[in-house]
Amino acid sequence: TKNYIKAHHNSIKGEIDKPLSDNDDIPEIVYPKNKEIYIAQSYQSVVYNKREHRRLFLTASDFDKISKKGEDVGKLLLEVLTNPNSNLKPIVILGNPGAGKSMFSKMFTAKLCDTVDYIPFLVRLRDVASSSSNISEHINKGIAKTVGLQEINWIEWAKLFKTRIPVILLDGFDELMQSSSIELNGYINSIKALQETALHNDICLKVILTSRIAVMQDVSIPDGTFIVKLSSFDNQRKNLWINIWNSFQTKSKYQFNLPNDKKISELSQEPLLLFMLAVYDFPSSELQKITSNDS
């Protein structure tokens, strides 16, 4: 079993050693590895309270007023994991499309793999083909897929590590919602129930769930849930990303820069979309032909 867990961890760490893309359709382009170009995002966080937080508060303009702000979401989560409240309260990470939720999931769980305090498991919910809303089944299927097994029991695996805390990161709740015909609006409540069950087995389980913001609006959220919204890239992070990207390119006289264009500026605020703009621009510098007067 420990060898299987090691294989799972190798799979996680292997993801951050992969290039941003394996597409070889564009000659000369060089894709940096995930870990080479990853930039820690700033965030807004809040502890959910049903009485205080009205419905649709996640996209409301007053979220800025009730949330705390910070510059490194990874450091924040390491602090949250040490809080005993997270033994019975899920942690939800939200972001816009292309905000880098999956990239963060890979980077964060890879970091946990190298600690002596935690035993992490990464589950990509889009890979879980299930007609069930049973969260343990989703976890078992997701982990089993990474190590080539048909069936596992993650609780039995976690019991082997008496001095390490299991952290399960469920990436892509929105994708599970879209691909399932099962009612999943109580999914986060199920996470809380799972943590309670784990505690009865002497396991202090931490669970992190990522999702797009819009999907989470109609999902029941338990009191005390720690919610983190990934912030869009500011200009400093954009420039840092662009500098890293350019440093890997070997094409003669090539430099990727964003034009002075409002729409492009808004589009490039999310890491994935910034990457797509860089790929689009690479063959013939199409973006550089745009001026601030273009529509």
PDB file of C-alpha atoms in Angstrom:
ATOM      1  CA  THR A   1       0.000   0.000   0.000  1.00  0.00           C
ATOM      2  CA  LYS A   2       2.806   2.404   0.828  1.00  0.00           C
ATOM      3  CA  ASN A   3       4.289   1.710  -2.596  1.00  0.00           C
ATOM      4  CA  TYR A   4       0.953   2.607  -4.192  1.00  0.00           C
ATOM      5  CA  ILE A   5       0.846   5.844  -2.201  1.00  0.00           C
ATOM      6  CA  LYS A   6       4.388   6.591  -3.313  1.00  0.00           C
ATOM      7  CA  ALA A   7       3.259   5.982  -6.896  1.00  0.00           C
ATOM      8  CA  HIS A   8       0.356   8.381  -6.380  1.00  0.00           C
ATOM      9  CA  HIS A   9       2.726  11.019  -5.038  1.00  0.00           C
ATOM     10  CA  ASN A  10       5.110  10.459  -7.941  1.00  0.00           C
ATOM     11  CA  SER A  11       2.159  10.992 -10.262  1.00  0.00           C
ATOM     12  CA  ILE A  12       1.379  14.306  -8.542  1.00  0.00           C
ATOM     13  CA  LYS A  13       4.975  15.508  -8.652  1.00  0.00           C
ATOM     14  CA  GLY A  14       5.252  14.318 -12.236  1.00  0.00           C
ATOM     15  CA  GLU A  15       2.458  16.706 -13.192  1.00  0.00           C
ATOM     16  CA  ILE A  16       4.405  19.791 -12.149  1.00  0.00           C
ATOM     17  CA  ASP A  17       7.415  18.555 -14.141  1.00  0.00           C
ATOM     18  CA  LYS A  18       5.330  18.421 -17.312  1.00  0.00           C
ATOM     19  CA  PRO A  19       5.382  21.293 -19.825  1.00  0.00           C
ATOM     20  CA  LEU A  20       2.421  23.658 -19.991  1.00  0.00           C
ATOM     21  CA  SER A  21       1.351  21.917 -23.186  1.00  0.00           C
ATOM     22  CA  ASP A  22       2.353  18.826 -25.153  1.00  0.00           C
ATOM     23  CA  ASN A  23       1.052  20.295 -28.411  1.00  0.00           C
ATOM     24  CA  ASP A  24       3.786  20.300 -31.045  1.00  0.00           C
ATOM     25  CA  ASP A  25       1.785  21.975 -33.828  1.00  0.00           C
ATOM     26  CA  ILE A  26       3.643  25.297 -33.475  1.00  0.00           C
ATOM     27  CA  PRO A  27       7.271  25.110 -34.650  1.00  0.00           C
ATOM     28  CA  GLU A  28       9.962  26.539 -32.351  1.00  0.00           C
ATOM     29  CA  ILE A  29       7.695  27.256 -29.397  1.00  0.00           C
ATOM     30  CA  VAL A  30       9.128  26.193 -26.025  1.00  0.00           C
ATOM     31  CA  TYR A  31       6.710  25.364 -23.212  1.00  0.00           C
ATOM     32  CA  PRO A  32       8.097  25.883 -19.700  1.00  0.00           C
ATOM     33  CA  LYS A  33       7.314  23.250 -17.091  1.00  0.00           C
ATOM     34  CA  ASN A  34       4.366  23.927 -14.820  1.00  0.00           C
ATOM     35  CA  LYS A  35       6.614  24.425 -11.795  1.00  0.00           C
ATOM     36  CA  GLU A  36       8.865  26.823 -13.706  1.00  0.00           C
ATOM     37  CA  ILE A  37       6.162  29.293 -14.645  1.00  0.00           C
ATOM     38  CA  TYR A  38       3.750  28.941 -11.731  1.00  0.00           C
ATOM     39  CA  ILE A  39       3.148  32.215  -9.891  1.00  0.00           C
ATOM     40  CA  ALA A  40       1.442  32.219  -6.493  1.00  0.00           C
ATOM     41  CA  GLN A  41      -1.826  34.100  -6.653  1.00  0.00           C
ATOM     42  CA  SER A  42      -3.284  36.661  -4.325  1.00  0.00           C
ATOM     43  CA  TYR A  43      -6.645  35.867  -2.780  1.00  0.00           C
ATOM     44  CA  GLN A  44      -9.709  36.914  -0.832  1.00  0.00           C
ATOM     45  CA  SER A  45     -10.945  34.698   1.988  1.00  0.00           C
ATOM     46  CA  VAL A  46     -13.936  34.458   4.282  1.00  0.00           C
ATOM     47  CA  VAL A  47     -15.359  31.998   6.815  1.00  0.00           C
ATOM     48  CA  TYR A  48     -18.919  31.341   5.697  1.00  0.00           C
ATOM     49  CA  ASN A  49     -21.737  32.284   8.065  1.00  0.00           C
ATOM     50  CA  LYS A  50     -25.321  31.629   6.959  1.00  0.00           C
ATOM     51  CA  ARG A  51     -26.774  34.397   9.084  1.00  0.00           C
ATOM     52  CA  GLU A  52     -24.391  37.054   7.870  1.00  0.00           C
ATOM     53  CA  HIS A  53     -23.845  36.079   4.251  1.00  0.00           C
ATOM     54  CA  ARG A  54     -26.825  36.458   1.995  1.00  0.00           C
ATOM     55  CA  ARG A  55     -27.436  34.275  -1.032  1.00  0.00           C
ATOM     56  CA  LEU A  56     -25.284  35.093  -4.079  1.00  0.00           C
ATOM     57  CA  PHE A  57     -22.721  36.805  -1.836  1.00  0.00           C
ATOM     58  CA  LEU A  58     -19.903  35.094  -3.745  1.00  0.00           C
ATOM     59  CA  THR A  59     -20.330  37.291  -6.813  1.00  0.00           C
ATOM     60  CA  ALA A  60     -21.712  40.337  -5.062  1.00  0.00           C
ATOM     61  CA  SER A  61     -19.645  43.502  -5.122  1.00  0.00           C
ATOM     62  CA  ASP A  62     -19.700  43.623  -1.333  1.00  0.00           C
ATOM     63  CA  PHE A  63     -17.612  40.432  -1.121  1.00  0.00           C
ATOM     64  CA  ASP A  64     -14.656  42.803  -1.095  1.00  0.00           C
ATOM     65  CA  LYS A  65     -15.966  44.317   2.123  1.00  0.00           C
ATOM     66  CA  ILE A  66     -16.376  41.058   4.053  1.00  0.00           C
ATOM     67  CA  SER A  67     -13.251  39.237   2.892  1.00  0.00           C
ATOM     68  CA  LYS A  68      -9.641  39.298   3.989  1.00  0.00           C
ATOM     69  CA  LYS A  69      -6.986  39.798   1.346  1.00  0.00           C
ATOM     70  CA  GLY A  70      -3.539  38.258   0.989  1.00  0.00           C
ATOM     71  CA  GLU A  71      -0.724  37.766  -1.503  1.00  0.00           C
ATOM     72  CA  ASP A  72       0.085  34.014  -1.433  1.00  0.00           C
ATOM     73  CA  VAL A  73      -2.774  31.508  -1.413  1.00  0.00           C
ATOM     74  CA  GLY A  74      -0.406  28.579  -0.787  1.00  0.00           C
ATOM     75  CA  LYS A  75       0.931  30.074   2.430  1.00  0.00           C
ATOM     76  CA  LEU A  76      -2.632  30.821   3.535  1.00  0.00           C
ATOM     77  CA  LEU A  77      -3.743  27.208   3.077  1.00  0.00           C
ATOM     78  CA  LEU A  78      -0.751  25.855   4.964  1.00  0.00           C
ATOM     79  CA  GLU A  79      -1.893  28.011   7.886  1.00  0.00           C
ATOM     80  CA  VAL A  80      -5.524  26.894   7.537  1.00  0.00           C
ATOM     81  CA  LEU A  81      -4.520  23.216   7.572  1.00  0.00           C
ATOM     82  CA  THR A  82      -2.978  23.664  11.024  1.00  0.00           C
ATOM     83  CA  ASN A  83      -6.272  25.006  12.376  1.00  0.00           C
ATOM     84  CA  PRO A  84      -8.230  22.282  14.245  1.00  0.00           C
ATOM     85  CA  ASN A  85     -11.476  23.690  12.816  1.00  0.00           C
ATOM     86  CA  SER A  86     -10.487  22.353   9.387  1.00  0.00           C
ATOM     87  CA  ASN A  87     -10.848  18.800  10.750  1.00  0.00           C
ATOM     88  CA  LEU A  88     -14.624  19.203  10.516  1.00  0.00           C
ATOM     89  CA  LYS A  89     -14.974  22.077   8.072  1.00  0.00           C
ATOM     90  CA  PRO A  90     -14.230  21.825   4.347  1.00  0.00           C
ATOM     91  CA  ILE A  91     -12.046  24.333   2.520  1.00  0.00           C
ATOM     92  CA  VAL A  92     -13.391  25.661  -0.796  1.00  0.00           C
ATOM     93  CA  ILE A  93     -11.203  27.334  -3.418  1.00  0.00           C
ATOM     94  CA  LEU A  94     -13.085  29.326  -6.027  1.00  0.00           C
ATOM     95  CA  GLY A  95     -11.980  31.030  -9.206  1.00  0.00           C
ATOM     96  CA  ASN A  96     -13.095  32.293 -12.582  1.00  0.00           C
ATOM     97  CA  PRO A  97     -12.645  30.140 -15.702  1.00  0.00           C
ATOM     98  CA  GLY A  98      -8.906  29.975 -16.395  1.00  0.00           C
ATOM     99  CA  ALA A  99      -8.012  31.252 -12.928  1.00  0.00           C
ATOM    100  CA  GLY A 100      -5.510  28.451 -12.348  1.00  0.00           C
ATOM    101  CA  LYS A 101      -7.417  26.249  -9.900  1.00  0.00           C
ATOM    102  CA  SER A 102      -6.064  23.022 -11.380  1.00  0.00           C
ATOM    103  CA  MET A 103      -2.537  24.400 -11.620  1.00  0.00           C
ATOM    104  CA  PHE A 104      -2.698  25.435  -7.972  1.00  0.00           C
ATOM    105  CA  SER A 105      -4.062  21.991  -7.016  1.00  0.00           C
ATOM    106  CA  LYS A 106      -1.061  20.295  -8.605  1.00  0.00           C
ATOM    107  CA  MET A 107       1.475  22.694  -7.123  1.00  0.00           C
ATOM    108  CA  PHE A 108       0.018  22.600  -3.617  1.00  0.00           C
ATOM    109  CA  THR A 109      -0.368  18.818  -3.346  1.00  0.00           C
ATOM    110  CA  ALA A 110       3.145  18.368  -4.759  1.00  0.00           C
ATOM    111  CA  LYS A 111       4.422  20.620  -1.979  1.00  0.00           C
ATOM    112  CA  LEU A 112       2.551  18.548   0.631  1.00  0.00           C
ATOM    113  CA  CYS A 113       4.125  15.359  -0.737  1.00  0.00           C
ATOM    114  CA  ASP A 114       7.488  16.566   0.543  1.00  0.00           C
ATOM    115  CA  THR A 115       6.300  17.308   4.092  1.00  0.00           C
ATOM    116  CA  VAL A 116       6.418  15.001   7.103  1.00  0.00           C
ATOM    117  CA  ASP A 117       3.135  16.342   8.478  1.00  0.00           C
ATOM    118  CA  TYR A 118       0.680  15.515   5.689  1.00  0.00           C
ATOM    119  CA  ILE A 119      -0.258  12.635   3.399  1.00  0.00           C
ATOM    120  CA  PRO A 120      -1.903  14.258   0.349  1.00  0.00           C
ATOM    121  CA  PHE A 121      -4.259  12.781  -2.232  1.00  0.00           C
ATOM    122  CA  LEU A 122      -5.181  14.612  -5.450  1.00  0.00           C
ATOM    123  CA  VAL A 123      -8.461  13.664  -7.126  1.00  0.00           C
ATOM    124  CA  ARG A 124      -9.463  15.160 -10.476  1.00  0.00           C
ATOM    125  CA  LEU A 125     -13.228  15.006 -10.346  1.00  0.00           C
ATOM    126  CA  ARG A 126     -13.517  15.204 -14.144  1.00  0.00           C
ATOM    127  CA  ASP A 127     -11.854  11.772 -14.257  1.00  0.00           C
ATOM    128  CA  VAL A 128     -14.398  10.230 -11.905  1.00  0.00           C
ATOM    129  CA  ALA A 129     -17.055   8.557 -14.053  1.00  0.00           C
ATOM    130  CA  SER A 130     -19.722   7.935 -11.454  1.00  0.00           C
ATOM    131  CA  SER A 131     -23.493   7.707 -11.222  1.00  0.00           C
ATOM    132  CA  SER A 132     -23.193   8.048  -7.462  1.00  0.00           C
ATOM    133  CA  SER A 133     -22.950  11.099  -5.202  1.00  0.00           C
ATOM    134  CA  ASN A 134     -20.905   9.098  -2.690  1.00  0.00           C
ATOM    135  CA  ILE A 135     -17.838  11.185  -2.014  1.00  0.00           C
ATOM    136  CA  SER A 136     -15.743   8.280  -0.706  1.00  0.00           C
ATOM    137  CA  GLU A 137     -16.423   6.456  -3.970  1.00  0.00           C
ATOM    138  CA  HIS A 138     -15.222   9.497  -5.906  1.00  0.00           C
ATOM    139  CA  ILE A 139     -12.042   9.668  -3.829  1.00  0.00           C
ATOM    140  CA  ASN A 140     -11.336   5.944  -4.202  1.00  0.00           C
ATOM    141  CA  LYS A 141     -11.900   6.034  -7.967  1.00  0.00           C
ATOM    142  CA  GLY A 142      -9.822   9.155  -8.443  1.00  0.00           C
ATOM    143  CA  ILE A 143      -6.824   7.817  -6.525  1.00  0.00           C
ATOM    144  CA  ALA A 144      -7.106   4.313  -8.009  1.00  0.00           C
ATOM    145  CA  LYS A 145      -6.935   5.726 -11.524  1.00  0.00           C
ATOM    146  CA  THR A 146      -3.551   7.338 -10.862  1.00  0.00           C
ATOM    147  CA  VAL A 147      -1.959   4.071  -9.691  1.00  0.00           C
ATOM    148  CA  GLY A 148      -3.659   1.646 -12.079  1.00  0.00           C
ATOM    149  CA  LEU A 149      -5.896  -0.155  -9.578  1.00  0.00           C
ATOM    150  CA  GLN A 150      -9.556  -1.057  -9.891  1.00  0.00           C
ATOM    151  CA  GLU A 151     -10.493  -0.580  -6.254  1.00  0.00           C
ATOM    152  CA  ILE A 152      -8.937   0.958  -3.162  1.00  0.00           C
ATOM    153  CA  ASN A 153     -10.051   2.101   0.299  1.00  0.00           C
ATOM    154  CA  TRP A 154      -8.471   5.453   1.043  1.00  0.00           C
ATOM    155  CA  ILE A 155      -9.383   5.263   4.761  1.00  0.00           C
ATOM    156  CA  GLU A 156      -7.380   2.065   5.168  1.00  0.00           C
ATOM    157  CA  TRP A 157      -4.510   3.729   3.331  1.00  0.00           C
ATOM    158  CA  ALA A 158      -4.651   6.799   5.599  1.00  0.00           C
ATOM    159  CA  LYS A 159      -4.632   4.629   8.733  1.00  0.00           C
ATOM    160  CA  LEU A 160      -1.114   3.459   7.873  1.00  0.00           C
ATOM    161  CA  PHE A 161       0.271   6.928   8.565  1.00  0.00           C
ATOM    162  CA  LYS A 162      -0.285   7.499  12.270  1.00  0.00           C
ATOM    163  CA  THR A 163       1.742  10.710  12.442  1.00  0.00           C
ATOM    164  CA  ARG A 164       0.643  12.315   9.166  1.00  0.00           C
ATOM    165  CA  ILE A 165      -2.618  14.120   8.449  1.00  0.00           C
ATOM    166  CA  PRO A 166      -4.456  13.129   5.245  1.00  0.00           C
ATOM    167  CA  VAL A 167      -5.318  16.022   2.931  1.00  0.00           C
ATOM    168  CA  ILE A 168      -7.649  15.254   0.038  1.00  0.00           C
ATOM    169  CA  LEU A 169      -7.802  17.859  -2.707  1.00  0.00           C
ATOM    170  CA  LEU A 170     -10.834  17.433  -4.958  1.00  0.00           C
ATOM    171  CA  ASP A 171     -10.216  19.451  -8.100  1.00  0.00           C
ATOM    172  CA  GLY A 172     -13.018  20.520 -10.440  1.00  0.00           C
ATOM    173  CA  PHE A 173     -16.368  20.313  -8.648  1.00  0.00           C
ATOM    174  CA  ASP A 174     -17.925  22.325 -11.489  1.00  0.00           C
ATOM    175  CA  GLU A 175     -16.831  19.668 -13.992  1.00  0.00           C
ATOM    176  CA  LEU A 176     -18.360  16.929 -11.855  1.00  0.00           C
ATOM    177  CA  MET A 177     -21.610  18.891 -11.690  1.00  0.00           C
ATOM    178  CA  GLN A 178     -21.702  19.298 -15.463  1.00  0.00           C
ATOM    179  CA  SER A 179     -20.993  15.629 -16.215  1.00  0.00           C
ATOM    180  CA  SER A 180     -23.287  14.073 -13.611  1.00  0.00           C
ATOM    181  CA  SER A 181     -27.029  13.546 -13.613  1.00  0.00           C
ATOM    182  CA  ILE A 182     -26.953  13.037  -9.848  1.00  0.00           C
ATOM    183  CA  GLU A 183     -28.076  15.771  -7.455  1.00  0.00           C
ATOM    184  CA  LEU A 184     -24.864  17.244  -6.041  1.00  0.00           C
ATOM    185  CA  ASN A 185     -26.080  20.390  -4.303  1.00  0.00           C
ATOM    186  CA  GLY A 186     -25.368  18.748  -0.941  1.00  0.00           C
ATOM    187  CA  TYR A 187     -21.807  17.785  -1.892  1.00  0.00           C
ATOM    188  CA  ILE A 188     -20.049  20.100   0.538  1.00  0.00           C
ATOM    189  CA  ASN A 189     -22.311  18.916   3.357  1.00  0.00           C
ATOM    190  CA  SER A 190     -21.240  15.388   2.390  1.00  0.00           C
ATOM    191  CA  ILE A 191     -17.604  16.438   2.767  1.00  0.00           C
ATOM    192  CA  LYS A 192     -18.327  17.619   6.300  1.00  0.00           C
ATOM    193  CA  ALA A 193     -20.079  14.309   7.068  1.00  0.00           C
ATOM    194  CA  LEU A 194     -17.105  12.413   5.649  1.00  0.00           C
ATOM    195  CA  GLN A 195     -14.755  14.322   7.938  1.00  0.00           C
ATOM    196  CA  GLU A 196     -16.930  13.388  10.919  1.00  0.00           C
ATOM    197  CA  THR A 197     -16.818   9.715   9.882  1.00  0.00           C
ATOM    198  CA  ALA A 198     -13.050   9.890   9.496  1.00  0.00           C
ATOM    199  CA  LEU A 199     -12.720  11.382  12.965  1.00  0.00           C
ATOM    200  CA  HIS A 200     -14.565   8.346  14.367  1.00  0.00           C
ATOM    201  CA  ASN A 201     -11.779   6.296  12.768  1.00  0.00           C
ATOM    202  CA  ASP A 202      -9.176   8.458  14.545  1.00  0.00           C
ATOM    203  CA  ILE A 203      -8.349  10.262  11.290  1.00  0.00           C
ATOM    204  CA  CYS A 204      -8.192  14.072  11.238  1.00  0.00           C
ATOM    205  CA  LEU A 205      -9.121  14.552   7.603  1.00  0.00           C
ATOM    206  CA  LYS A 206      -8.632  17.821   5.723  1.00  0.00           C
ATOM    207  CA  VAL A 207     -10.574  18.279   2.466  1.00  0.00           C
ATOM    208  CA  ILE A 208     -10.063  21.014  -0.123  1.00  0.00           C
ATOM    209  CA  LEU A 209     -12.522  21.434  -3.019  1.00  0.00           C
ATOM    210  CA  THR A 210     -11.971  23.643  -6.068  1.00  0.00           C
ATOM    211  CA  SER A 211     -14.744  25.010  -8.255  1.00  0.00           C
ATOM    212  CA  ARG A 212     -15.782  27.836 -10.516  1.00  0.00           C
ATOM    213  CA  ILE A 213     -17.554  30.604  -8.642  1.00  0.00           C
ATOM    214  CA  ALA A 214     -20.815  30.507 -10.619  1.00  0.00           C
ATOM    215  CA  VAL A 215     -21.434  26.806  -9.889  1.00  0.00           C
ATOM    216  CA  MET A 216     -21.124  27.319  -6.142  1.00  0.00           C
ATOM    217  CA  GLN A 217     -23.970  29.861  -5.949  1.00  0.00           C
ATOM    218  CA  ASP A 218     -26.722  27.246  -5.618  1.00  0.00           C
ATOM    219  CA  VAL A 219     -24.780  24.717  -3.537  1.00  0.00           C
ATOM    220  CA  SER A 220     -25.509  24.359   0.172  1.00  0.00           C
ATOM    221  CA  ILE A 221     -22.497  25.540   2.171  1.00  0.00           C
ATOM    222  CA  PRO A 222     -22.080  24.456   5.829  1.00  0.00           C
ATOM    223  CA  ASP A 223     -21.431  27.103   8.447  1.00  0.00           C
ATOM    224  CA  GLY A 224     -17.749  27.533   9.130  1.00  0.00           C
ATOM    225  CA  THR A 225     -16.621  26.586   5.621  1.00  0.00           C
ATOM    226  CA  PHE A 226     -13.410  28.402   4.749  1.00  0.00           C
ATOM    227  CA  ILE A 227     -13.834  29.975   1.302  1.00  0.00           C
ATOM    228  CA  VAL A 228     -10.948  31.310  -0.757  1.00  0.00           C
ATOM    229  CA  LYS A 229     -11.345  33.181  -4.040  1.00  0.00           C
ATOM    230  CA  LEU A 230      -8.308  33.254  -6.298  1.00  0.00           C
ATOM    231  CA  SER A 231      -7.662  36.794  -7.478  1.00  0.00           C
ATOM    232  CA  SER A 232      -6.950  37.631 -11.100  1.00  0.00           C
ATOM    233  CA  PHE A 233      -3.394  38.495 -12.072  1.00  0.00           C
ATOM    234  CA  ASP A 234      -2.384  42.070 -11.386  1.00  0.00           C
ATOM    235  CA  ASN A 235       0.092  43.822 -13.689  1.00  0.00           C
ATOM    236  CA  GLN A 236       3.065  42.738 -11.592  1.00  0.00           C
ATOM    237  CA  ARG A 237       2.132  39.059 -11.878  1.00  0.00           C
ATOM    238  CA  LYS A 238       1.356  39.411 -15.584  1.00  0.00           C
ATOM    239  CA  ASN A 239       4.773  40.938 -16.234  1.00  0.00           C
ATOM    240  CA  LEU A 240       6.504  38.270 -14.159  1.00  0.00           C
ATOM    241  CA  TRP A 241       4.711  35.505 -16.091  1.00  0.00           C
ATOM    242  CA  ILE A 242       5.571  37.137 -19.434  1.00  0.00           C
ATOM    243  CA  ASN A 243       9.241  37.520 -18.460  1.00  0.00           C
ATOM    244  CA  ILE A 244       9.457  33.848 -17.521  1.00  0.00           C
ATOM    245  CA  TRP A 245       7.720  32.830 -20.744  1.00  0.00           C
ATOM    246  CA  ASN A 246      10.048  34.947 -22.875  1.00  0.00           C
ATOM    247  CA  SER A 247      13.127  33.599 -21.084  1.00  0.00           C
ATOM    248  CA  PHE A 248      12.357  30.091 -22.373  1.00  0.00           C
ATOM    249  CA  GLN A 249      11.799  31.070 -26.000  1.00  0.00           C
ATOM    250  CA  THR A 250      14.658  30.637 -28.462  1.00  0.00           C
ATOM    251  CA  LYS A 251      12.982  32.054 -31.556  1.00  0.00           C
ATOM    252  CA  SER A 252      15.046  34.837 -33.100  1.00  0.00           C
ATOM    253  CA  LYS A 253      13.819  38.387 -32.344  1.00  0.00           C
ATOM    254  CA  TYR A 254      10.777  37.059 -30.499  1.00  0.00           C
ATOM    255  CA  GLN A 255       9.353  38.850 -27.481  1.00  0.00           C
ATOM    256  CA  PHE A 256       5.811  38.427 -26.198  1.00  0.00           C
ATOM    257  CA  ASN A 257       4.229  41.599 -24.884  1.00  0.00           C
ATOM    258  CA  LEU A 258       0.649  42.629 -24.283  1.00  0.00           C
ATOM    259  CA  PRO A 259      -0.634  45.472 -26.458  1.00  0.00           C
ATOM    260  CA  ASN A 260      -2.204  48.571 -24.954  1.00  0.00           C
ATOM    261  CA  ASP A 261      -5.734  47.282 -25.436  1.00  0.00           C
ATOM    262  CA  LYS A 262      -8.461  47.240 -22.794  1.00  0.00           C
ATOM    263  CA  LYS A 263     -10.075  43.977 -23.923  1.00  0.00           C
ATOM    264  CA  ILE A 264      -6.762  42.158 -24.134  1.00  0.00           C
ATOM    265  CA  SER A 265      -5.817  43.514 -20.717  1.00  0.00           C
ATOM    266  CA  GLU A 266      -9.025  42.139 -19.189  1.00  0.00           C
ATOM    267  CA  LEU A 267      -8.625  38.804 -20.967  1.00  0.00           C
ATOM    268  CA  SER A 268      -5.063  38.363 -19.748  1.00  0.00           C
ATOM    269  CA  GLN A 269      -6.005  38.663 -16.065  1.00  0.00           C
ATOM    270  CA  GLU A 270      -6.482  34.890 -15.759  1.00  0.00           C
ATOM    271  CA  PRO A 271      -3.337  32.704 -16.007  1.00  0.00           C
ATOM    272  CA  LEU A 272      -4.737  30.187 -18.484  1.00  0.00           C
ATOM    273  CA  LEU A 273      -6.005  32.900 -20.806  1.00  0.00           C
ATOM    274  CA  LEU A 274      -2.674  34.722 -20.602  1.00  0.00           C
ATOM    275  CA  PHE A 275      -0.997  31.485 -21.691  1.00  0.00           C
ATOM    276  CA  MET A 276      -3.434  31.112 -24.597  1.00  0.00           C
ATOM    277  CA  LEU A 277      -2.681  34.672 -25.706  1.00  0.00           C
ATOM    278  CA  ALA A 278       1.051  33.908 -25.656  1.00  0.00           C
ATOM    279  CA  VAL A 279       0.530  30.816 -27.822  1.00  0.00           C
ATOM    280  CA  TYR A 280      -1.720  32.728 -30.212  1.00  0.00           C
ATOM    281  CA  ASP A 281       0.849  35.508 -30.532  1.00  0.00           C
ATOM    282  CA  PHE A 282       3.881  33.247 -31.047  1.00  0.00           C
ATOM    283  CA  PRO A 283       3.764  32.377 -34.793  1.00  0.00           C
ATOM    284  CA  SER A 284       3.546  35.920 -36.241  1.00  0.00           C
ATOM    285  CA  SER A 285       3.114  38.352 -33.310  1.00  0.00           C
ATOM    286  CA  GLU A 286      -0.531  39.012 -34.176  1.00  0.00           C
ATOM    287  CA  LEU A 287      -1.215  40.711 -30.838  1.00  0.00           C
ATOM    288  CA  GLN A 288       1.491  43.269 -31.475  1.00  0.00           C
ATOM    289  CA  LYS A 289      -0.461  44.513 -34.481  1.00  0.00           C
ATOM    290  CA  ILE A 290      -3.346  45.560 -32.250  1.00  0.00           C
ATOM    291  CA  THR A 291      -3.461  49.198 -31.220  1.00  0.00           C
ATOM    292  CA  SER A 292      -5.441  50.846 -28.452  1.00  0.00           C
ATOM    293  CA  ASN A 293      -7.788  52.237 -31.107  1.00  0.00           C
ATOM    294  CA  ASP A 294      -8.808  48.819 -32.409  1.00  0.00           C
ATOM    295  CA  SER A 295     -12.177  47.453 -31.323  1.00  0.00           C
TER     296      SER A 295
END
